[in-house]
Amino acid sequence: MTTTPGTTTADATASASHQDERAETAERVWRNMRTLVLERNERRKETADALGMSFFRVKALRRIVTAPARLSELADRLSSDRPYLTLVVDDLAKRGLVERHPDPTDRRGKIVRATSEGRAAAARAEAILGTPPPALTRLSAADLAELDRIAAILATE
């Protein structure tokens, strides 16, 4: 094993072992977070069921409420292809949740905007999605504060 000047093989081995341990811990934490968010608390399914549409449609509606956009911009924001997004927006429009309006900067384009019904549906979705899982509410105040601190760091990366 090649070492840098001033370090021993034992130091390098200990450092590599520490990095392996951190990687294993990070994988375990990520697995636990996925389990908590995606498996144990089915907020996406709960939201989709409450609104009577797929979660992707809910996600699209929430993005439209936040920032009305052209279909191409919306497709980029949702990492979706435009033909599929056209079907999604058509469905949202049939439900009375969004409307297409002429783009004031380009007559050929349309801006998709939420209706008042769409904003209300998005607010219902946010209320469901914003409800913390029971496991979080059982944590101590100190543990919640520490988790909040760490989550804030992760959210800004």
Short mmCIF file of C-alpha atoms in Angstrom, two decimals, residues 51-116:
data_model
loop_
_atom_site.label_atom_id
_atom_site.label_comp_id
_atom_site.label_asym_id
_atom_site.label_seq_id
_atom_site.Cartn_x
_atom_site.Cartn_y
_atom_site.Cartn_z
CA LEU A 51 -57.55 13.35 -5.18
CA GLY A 52 -58.60 10.44 -7.40
CA MET A 53 -55.63 10.63 -9.74
CA SER A 54 -52.09 9.30 -10.13
CA PHE A 55 -49.40 10.83 -7.98
CA PHE A 56 -47.63 12.10 -11.10
CA ARG A 57 -50.75 14.12 -11.96
CA VAL A 58 -50.77 15.48 -8.41
CA LYS A 59 -47.10 16.39 -8.77
CA ALA A 60 -47.75 18.12 -12.11
CA LEU A 61 -50.68 20.05 -10.63
CA ARG A 62 -48.57 21.18 -7.66
CA ARG A 63 -45.84 22.42 -10.04
CA ILE A 64 -48.40 24.29 -12.15
CA VAL A 65 -49.87 25.94 -9.03
CA THR A 66 -46.38 27.00 -7.95
CA ALA A 67 -45.34 28.35 -11.35
CA PRO A 68 -47.61 28.40 -14.42
CA ALA A 69 -45.59 27.33 -17.45
CA ARG A 70 -45.55 26.20 -21.05
CA LEU A 71 -45.76 22.45 -21.57
CA SER A 72 -42.12 22.24 -22.64
CA GLU A 73 -40.96 24.02 -19.46
CA LEU A 74 -43.22 21.87 -17.32
CA ALA A 75 -41.91 18.70 -19.01
CA ASP A 76 -38.36 19.77 -18.16
CA ARG A 77 -39.25 20.52 -14.53
CA LEU A 78 -40.96 17.16 -14.15
CA SER A 79 -38.32 15.21 -16.12
CA SER A 80 -41.06 13.94 -18.39
CA ASP A 81 -41.49 13.75 -22.12
CA ARG A 82 -43.81 16.30 -23.68
CA PRO A 83 -46.32 13.88 -25.30
CA TYR A 84 -47.00 12.19 -21.96
CA LEU A 85 -47.24 15.53 -20.19
CA THR A 86 -49.76 16.68 -22.80
CA LEU A 87 -51.97 13.72 -21.81
CA VAL A 88 -51.55 14.59 -18.12
CA VAL A 89 -52.44 18.26 -18.67
CA ASP A 90 -55.40 17.26 -20.88
CA ASP A 91 -56.68 15.10 -18.00
CA LEU A 92 -56.14 17.88 -15.45
CA ALA A 93 -58.02 20.28 -17.76
CA LYS A 94 -60.94 17.82 -18.14
CA ARG A 95 -61.13 17.69 -14.35
CA GLY A 96 -61.32 21.50 -14.25
CA LEU A 97 -58.01 21.80 -12.37
CA VAL A 98 -55.97 23.66 -15.02
CA GLU A 99 -56.56 25.85 -18.07
CA ARG A 100 -54.42 26.74 -21.05
CA HIS A 101 -53.99 30.46 -21.73
CA PRO A 102 -52.23 32.21 -24.62
CA ASP A 103 -48.58 32.96 -23.91
CA PRO A 104 -48.30 36.78 -23.96
CA THR A 105 -44.72 36.55 -25.25
CA ASP A 106 -45.40 33.97 -28.00
CA ARG A 107 -48.80 33.64 -29.71
CA ARG A 108 -48.02 30.08 -30.74
CA GLY A 109 -47.58 28.89 -27.17
CA LYS A 110 -49.92 28.27 -24.27
CA ILE A 111 -49.31 28.76 -20.57
CA VAL A 112 -50.87 26.17 -18.27
CA ARG A 113 -52.39 27.74 -15.15
CA ALA A 114 -54.27 26.22 -12.23
CA THR A 115 -57.93 27.05 -11.68
CA SER A 116 -59.29 27.79 -8.22
#
